[in-house]
Coordinates of N, CA and C in Angstrom, one line a residue:
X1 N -20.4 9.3 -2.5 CA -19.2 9.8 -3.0 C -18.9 11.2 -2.6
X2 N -17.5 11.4 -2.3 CA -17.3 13.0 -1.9 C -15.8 12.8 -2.2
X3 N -16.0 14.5 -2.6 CA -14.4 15.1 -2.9 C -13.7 15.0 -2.0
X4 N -12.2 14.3 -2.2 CA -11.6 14.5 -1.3 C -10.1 14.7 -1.6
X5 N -8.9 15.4 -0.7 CA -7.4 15.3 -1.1 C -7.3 14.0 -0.9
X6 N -6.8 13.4 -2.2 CA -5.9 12.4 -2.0 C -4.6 12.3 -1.8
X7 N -3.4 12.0 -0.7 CA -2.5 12.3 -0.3 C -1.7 11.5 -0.9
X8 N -2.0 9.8 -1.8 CA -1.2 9.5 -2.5 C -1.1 10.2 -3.9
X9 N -2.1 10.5 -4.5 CA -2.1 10.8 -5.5 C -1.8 12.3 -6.0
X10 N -1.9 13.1 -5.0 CA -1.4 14.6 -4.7 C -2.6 15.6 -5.3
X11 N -4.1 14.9 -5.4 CA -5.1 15.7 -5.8 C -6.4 15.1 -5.0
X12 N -7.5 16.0 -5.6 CA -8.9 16.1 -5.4 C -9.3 15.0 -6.0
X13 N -10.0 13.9 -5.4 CA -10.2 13.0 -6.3 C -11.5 12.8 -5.4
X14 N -12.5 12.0 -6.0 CA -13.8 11.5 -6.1 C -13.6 10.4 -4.6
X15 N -14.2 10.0 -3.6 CA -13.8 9.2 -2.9 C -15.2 7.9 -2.4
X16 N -14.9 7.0 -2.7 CA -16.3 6.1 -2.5 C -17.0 6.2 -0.9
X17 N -17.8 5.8 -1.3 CA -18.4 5.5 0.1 C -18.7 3.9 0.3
X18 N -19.1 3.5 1.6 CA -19.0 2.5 1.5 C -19.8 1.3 0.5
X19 N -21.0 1.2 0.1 CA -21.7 0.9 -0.5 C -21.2 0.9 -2.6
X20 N -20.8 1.9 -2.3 CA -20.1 2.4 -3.7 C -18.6 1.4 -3.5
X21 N -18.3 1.4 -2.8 CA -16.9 1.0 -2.7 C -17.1 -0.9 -2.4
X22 N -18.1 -1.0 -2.1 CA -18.1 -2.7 -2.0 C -18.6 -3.2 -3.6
X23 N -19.1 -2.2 -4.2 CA -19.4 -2.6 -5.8 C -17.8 -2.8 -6.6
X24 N -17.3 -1.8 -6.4 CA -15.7 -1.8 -7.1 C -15.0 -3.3 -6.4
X25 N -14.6 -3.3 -5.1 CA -14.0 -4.4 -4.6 C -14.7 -5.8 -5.1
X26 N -15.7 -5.8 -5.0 CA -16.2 -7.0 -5.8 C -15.1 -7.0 -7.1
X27 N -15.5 -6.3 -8.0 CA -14.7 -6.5 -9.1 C -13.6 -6.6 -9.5
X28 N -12.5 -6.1 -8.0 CA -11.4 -5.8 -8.2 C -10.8 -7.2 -7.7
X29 N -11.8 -8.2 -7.0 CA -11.5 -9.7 -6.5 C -11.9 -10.0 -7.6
X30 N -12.6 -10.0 -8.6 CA -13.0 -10.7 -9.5 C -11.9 -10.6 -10.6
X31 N -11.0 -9.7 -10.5 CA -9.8 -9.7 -11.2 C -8.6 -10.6 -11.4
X32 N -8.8 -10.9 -10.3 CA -7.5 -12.1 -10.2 C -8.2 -13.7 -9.7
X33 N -9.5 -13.6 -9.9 CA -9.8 -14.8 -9.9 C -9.3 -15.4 -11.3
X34 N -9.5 -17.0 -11.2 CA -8.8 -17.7 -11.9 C -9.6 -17.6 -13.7
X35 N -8.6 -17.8 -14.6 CA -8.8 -18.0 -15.9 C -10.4 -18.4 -15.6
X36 N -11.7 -18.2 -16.8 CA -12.7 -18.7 -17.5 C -12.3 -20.4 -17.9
X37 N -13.5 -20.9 -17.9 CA -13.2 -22.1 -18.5 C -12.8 -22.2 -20.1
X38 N -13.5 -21.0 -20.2 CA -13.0 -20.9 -21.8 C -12.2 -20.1 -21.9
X39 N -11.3 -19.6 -21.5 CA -9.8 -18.7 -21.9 C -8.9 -20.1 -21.2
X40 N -9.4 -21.1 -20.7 CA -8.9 -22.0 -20.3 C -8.8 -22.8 -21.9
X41 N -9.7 -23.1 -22.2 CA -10.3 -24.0 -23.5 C -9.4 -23.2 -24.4
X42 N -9.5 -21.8 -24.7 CA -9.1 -21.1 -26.2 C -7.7 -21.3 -25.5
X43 N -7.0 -21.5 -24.5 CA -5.8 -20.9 -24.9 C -5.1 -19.3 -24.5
X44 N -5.9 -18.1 -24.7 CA -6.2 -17.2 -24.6 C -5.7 -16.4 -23.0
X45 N -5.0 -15.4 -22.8 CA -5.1 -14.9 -21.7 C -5.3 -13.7 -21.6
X46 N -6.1 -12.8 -20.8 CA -6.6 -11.8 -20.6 C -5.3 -10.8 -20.1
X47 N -5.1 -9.9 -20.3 CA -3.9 -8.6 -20.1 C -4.5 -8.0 -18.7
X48 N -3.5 -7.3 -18.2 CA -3.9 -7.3 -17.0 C -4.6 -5.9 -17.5
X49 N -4.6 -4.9 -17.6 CA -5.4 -4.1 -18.5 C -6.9 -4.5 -19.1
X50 N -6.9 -5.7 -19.5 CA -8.3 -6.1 -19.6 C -8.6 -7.1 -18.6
X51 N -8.0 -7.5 -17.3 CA -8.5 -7.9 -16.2 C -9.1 -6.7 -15.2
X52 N -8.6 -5.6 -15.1 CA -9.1 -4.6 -13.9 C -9.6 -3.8 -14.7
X53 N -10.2 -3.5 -16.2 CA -10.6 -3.0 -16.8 C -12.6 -2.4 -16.3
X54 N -13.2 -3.5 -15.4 CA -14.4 -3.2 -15.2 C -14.3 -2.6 -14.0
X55 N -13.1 -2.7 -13.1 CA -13.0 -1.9 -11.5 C -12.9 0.1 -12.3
X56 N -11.6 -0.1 -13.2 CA -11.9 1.4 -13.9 C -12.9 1.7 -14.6
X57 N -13.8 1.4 -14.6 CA -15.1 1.8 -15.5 C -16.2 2.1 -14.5
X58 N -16.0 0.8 -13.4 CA -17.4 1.4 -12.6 C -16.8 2.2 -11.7
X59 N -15.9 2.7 -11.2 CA -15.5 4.2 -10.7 C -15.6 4.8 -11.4
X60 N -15.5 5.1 -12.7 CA -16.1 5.8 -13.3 C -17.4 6.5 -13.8
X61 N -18.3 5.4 -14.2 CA -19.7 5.5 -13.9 C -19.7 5.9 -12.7
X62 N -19.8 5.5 -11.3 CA -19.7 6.2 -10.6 C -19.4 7.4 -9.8
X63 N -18.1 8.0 -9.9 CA -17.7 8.9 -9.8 C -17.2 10.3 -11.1
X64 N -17.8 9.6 -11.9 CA -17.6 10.4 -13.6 C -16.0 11.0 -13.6
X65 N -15.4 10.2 -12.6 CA -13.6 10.8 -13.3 C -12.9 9.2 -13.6
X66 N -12.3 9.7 -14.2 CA -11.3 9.1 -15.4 C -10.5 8.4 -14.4
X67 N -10.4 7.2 -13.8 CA -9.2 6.7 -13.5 C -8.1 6.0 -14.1
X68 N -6.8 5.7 -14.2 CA -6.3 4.8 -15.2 C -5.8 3.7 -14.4
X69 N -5.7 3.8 -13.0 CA -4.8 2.9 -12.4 C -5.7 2.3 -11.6
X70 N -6.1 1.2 -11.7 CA -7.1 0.2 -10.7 C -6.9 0.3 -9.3
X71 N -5.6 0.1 -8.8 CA -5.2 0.0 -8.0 C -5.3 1.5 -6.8
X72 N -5.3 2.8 -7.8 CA -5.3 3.7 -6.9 C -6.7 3.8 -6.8
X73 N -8.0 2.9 -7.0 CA -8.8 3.2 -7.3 C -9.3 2.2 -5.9
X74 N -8.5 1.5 -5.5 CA -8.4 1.0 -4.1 C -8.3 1.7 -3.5
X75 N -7.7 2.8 -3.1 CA -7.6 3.8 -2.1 C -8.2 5.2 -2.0
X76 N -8.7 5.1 -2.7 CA -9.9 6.3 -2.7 C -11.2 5.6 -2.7
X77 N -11.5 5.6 -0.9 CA -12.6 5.1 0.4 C -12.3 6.2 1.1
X78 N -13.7 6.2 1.6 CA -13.8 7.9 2.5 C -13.9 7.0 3.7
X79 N -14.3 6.2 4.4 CA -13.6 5.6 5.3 C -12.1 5.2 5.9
X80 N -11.4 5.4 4.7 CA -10.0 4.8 5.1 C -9.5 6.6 5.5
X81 N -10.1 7.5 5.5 CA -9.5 8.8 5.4 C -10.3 9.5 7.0
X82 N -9.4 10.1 7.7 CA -9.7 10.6 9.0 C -10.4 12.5 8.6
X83 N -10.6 13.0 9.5 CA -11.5 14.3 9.1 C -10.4 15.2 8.7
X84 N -10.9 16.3 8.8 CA -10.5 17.7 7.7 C -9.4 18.2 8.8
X85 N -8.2 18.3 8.4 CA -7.0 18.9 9.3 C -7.4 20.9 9.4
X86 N -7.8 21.0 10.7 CA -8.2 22.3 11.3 C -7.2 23.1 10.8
X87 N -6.2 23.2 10.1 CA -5.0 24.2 9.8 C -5.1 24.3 8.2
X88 N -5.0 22.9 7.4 CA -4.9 23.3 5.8 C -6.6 22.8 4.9
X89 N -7.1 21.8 6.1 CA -8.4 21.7 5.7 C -8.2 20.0 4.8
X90 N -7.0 19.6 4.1 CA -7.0 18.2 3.5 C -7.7 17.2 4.5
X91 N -8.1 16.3 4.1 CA -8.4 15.3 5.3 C -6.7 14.4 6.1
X92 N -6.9 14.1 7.1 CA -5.7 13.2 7.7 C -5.8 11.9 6.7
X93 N -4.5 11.5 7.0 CA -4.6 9.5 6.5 C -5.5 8.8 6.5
X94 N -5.9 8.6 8.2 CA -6.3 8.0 8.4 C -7.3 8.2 10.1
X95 N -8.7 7.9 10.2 CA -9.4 8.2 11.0 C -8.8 8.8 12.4
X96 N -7.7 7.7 12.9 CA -6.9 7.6 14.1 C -5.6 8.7 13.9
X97 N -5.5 9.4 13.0 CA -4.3 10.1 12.9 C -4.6 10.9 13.4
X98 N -3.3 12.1 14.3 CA -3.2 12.5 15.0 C -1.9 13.8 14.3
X99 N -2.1 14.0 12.9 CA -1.1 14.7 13.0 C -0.7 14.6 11.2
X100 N -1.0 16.0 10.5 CA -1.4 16.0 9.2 C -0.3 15.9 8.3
X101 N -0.2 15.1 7.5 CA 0.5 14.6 6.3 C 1.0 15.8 5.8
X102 N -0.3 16.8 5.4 CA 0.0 17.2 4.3 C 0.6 19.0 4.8
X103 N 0.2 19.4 6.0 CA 1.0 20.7 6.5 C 1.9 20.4 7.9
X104 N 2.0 19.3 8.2 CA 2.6 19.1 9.8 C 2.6 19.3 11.0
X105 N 0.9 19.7 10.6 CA 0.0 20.6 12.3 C -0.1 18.9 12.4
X106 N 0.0 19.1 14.1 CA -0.8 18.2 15.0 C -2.1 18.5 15.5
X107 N -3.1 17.3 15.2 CA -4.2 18.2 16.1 C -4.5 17.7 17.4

């Protein structure tokens, strides 16, 4: 895990590594897999709040920040993120970028 700018979210946020990040994705497919046999049986349907509810927790354990949104919790991978822009220091997009989001140096 390492600190990084996140450019969707407009902050410093915790960013997985790979290993860390194949533990969340597991869970985050395990989200939309199909009903239990028994929420099948009760009747019962899980809120989507209490379906991505264990993806926000183990980034949390993991990363000890607070996420609320599952989904942004997909995009903070330090792999999907290119190195430190030589001018403001955020990291690029993405590995292959060529030219920084966040101050509009090219490198």
């Amino acid at each position: 895990m390492k600190v990084l700018w996140c450019w969707r979210c407009k902050l410093d946020v915790p960013m997985l590594d790979e290993e860390e990040f194949a533990k969340v994705a597991g869970l985050y497919r395990a989200a939309f897999s199909p009903r239990s046999p028994a929420e099948v049986q009760s009747g019962e349907r899980r809120s989507i709040e209490e379906r991505f509810r264990p993806v926000r927790e183990e980034y949390e354990r993991l990363t000890g920040f607070h996420e609320t949104n599952a989904n942004a919790v997909m995009h903070h991978r330090l792999s999907q993120y290119g190195p430190a822009c030589a001018h403001c220091g955020k990291p690029l997009r993405t590995p292959e970028a060529r030219h920084c989001a966040a101050c509009g140096v090219s490198r």
